[in-house]
Coordinates of C-alpha atoms in Angstrom, one line a residue:
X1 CA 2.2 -16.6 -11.7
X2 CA 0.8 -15.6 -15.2
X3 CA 4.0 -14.9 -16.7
X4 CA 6.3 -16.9 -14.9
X5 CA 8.3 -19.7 -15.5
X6 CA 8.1 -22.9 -14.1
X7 CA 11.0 -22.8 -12.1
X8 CA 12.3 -19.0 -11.1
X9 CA 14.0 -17.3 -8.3
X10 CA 13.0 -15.0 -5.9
X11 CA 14.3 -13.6 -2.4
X12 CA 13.5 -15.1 0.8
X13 CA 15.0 -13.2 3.3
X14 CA 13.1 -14.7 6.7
X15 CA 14.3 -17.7 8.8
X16 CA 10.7 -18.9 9.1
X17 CA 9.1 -21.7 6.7
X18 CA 5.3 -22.9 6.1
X19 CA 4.7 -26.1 6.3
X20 CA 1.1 -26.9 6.3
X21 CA -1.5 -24.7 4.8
X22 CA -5.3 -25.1 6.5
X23 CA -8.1 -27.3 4.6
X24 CA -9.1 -24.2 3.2
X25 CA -6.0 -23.5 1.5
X26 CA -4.3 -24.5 -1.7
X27 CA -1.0 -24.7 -2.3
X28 CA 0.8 -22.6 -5.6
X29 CA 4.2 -23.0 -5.3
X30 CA 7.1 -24.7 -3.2
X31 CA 10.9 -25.4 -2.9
X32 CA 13.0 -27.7 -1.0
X33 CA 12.9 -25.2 2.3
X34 CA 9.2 -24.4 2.9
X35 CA 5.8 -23.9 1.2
X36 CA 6.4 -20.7 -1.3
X37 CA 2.9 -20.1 -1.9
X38 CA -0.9 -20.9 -1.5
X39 CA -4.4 -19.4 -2.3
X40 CA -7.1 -19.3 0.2
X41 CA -11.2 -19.2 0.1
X42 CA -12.2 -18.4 2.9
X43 CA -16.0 -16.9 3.2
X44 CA -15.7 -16.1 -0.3
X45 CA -12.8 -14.1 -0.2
X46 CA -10.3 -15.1 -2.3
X47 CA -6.9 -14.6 -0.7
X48 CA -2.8 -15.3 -1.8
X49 CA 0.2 -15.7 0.8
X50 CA 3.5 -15.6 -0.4
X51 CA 6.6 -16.4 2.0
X52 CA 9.0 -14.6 -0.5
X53 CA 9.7 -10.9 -1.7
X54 CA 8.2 -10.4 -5.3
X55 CA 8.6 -6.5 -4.8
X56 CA 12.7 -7.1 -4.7
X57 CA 14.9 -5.3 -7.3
X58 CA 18.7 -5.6 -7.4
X59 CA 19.5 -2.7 -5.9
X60 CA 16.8 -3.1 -2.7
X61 CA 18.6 -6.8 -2.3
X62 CA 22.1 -5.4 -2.5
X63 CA 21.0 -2.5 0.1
X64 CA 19.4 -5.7 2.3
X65 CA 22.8 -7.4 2.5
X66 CA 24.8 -5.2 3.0
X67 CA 22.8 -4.6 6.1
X68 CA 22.9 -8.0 6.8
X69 CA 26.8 -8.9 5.7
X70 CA 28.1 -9.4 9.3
X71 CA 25.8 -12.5 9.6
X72 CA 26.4 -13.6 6.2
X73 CA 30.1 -13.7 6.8
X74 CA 30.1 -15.4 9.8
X75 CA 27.5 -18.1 8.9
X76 CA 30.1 -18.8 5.7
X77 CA 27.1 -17.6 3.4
X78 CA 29.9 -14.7 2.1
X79 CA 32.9 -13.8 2.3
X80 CA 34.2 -10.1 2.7
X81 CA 35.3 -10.1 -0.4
X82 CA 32.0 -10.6 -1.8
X83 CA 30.9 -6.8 -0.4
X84 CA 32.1 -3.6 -1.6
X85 CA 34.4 -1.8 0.0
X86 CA 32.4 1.3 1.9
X87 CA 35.1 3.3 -0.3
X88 CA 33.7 2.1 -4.2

């Protein structure tokens, strides 16, 4: 998180949430859903879990929903005027 801002978005994409991390765990970051982040030591290994998708650009997440817009739609997330036409 070196050059990130306090608050900042970034895609979750999974229905499943953290909500505990073990005694040897720390927690980094979190939002109202689920634990976002923690940082592990765990026989001297220093480890970081992420629930969220740092590697995302634009164009993977537009690729992701289209995949995913039948679902979107129906759960009222979008509409299908929110998605391209296969045409443009």
């Amino acid at each position: 998180y070196k050059n990130k801002n306090l608050n900042f978005n970034a895609i979750s994409s999974h229905k499943d949430s953290v909500e505990d991390v073990s005694k040897y765990g720390r927690i980094l970051s979190y939002n109202n859903h689920s634990i976002q982040s923690a940082c592990f030591n765990i026989n001297g290994a220093q480890l970081v879990g992420v629930q969220y998708h740092p590697e995302y650009n634009l164009e993977y997440l537009e690729k992701y929903l289209n995949l995913r817009k039948d679902e979107l739609i129906k759960r009222n997330t979008f509409s299908n005027n929110n998605f391209k036409s296969s045409n443009e």
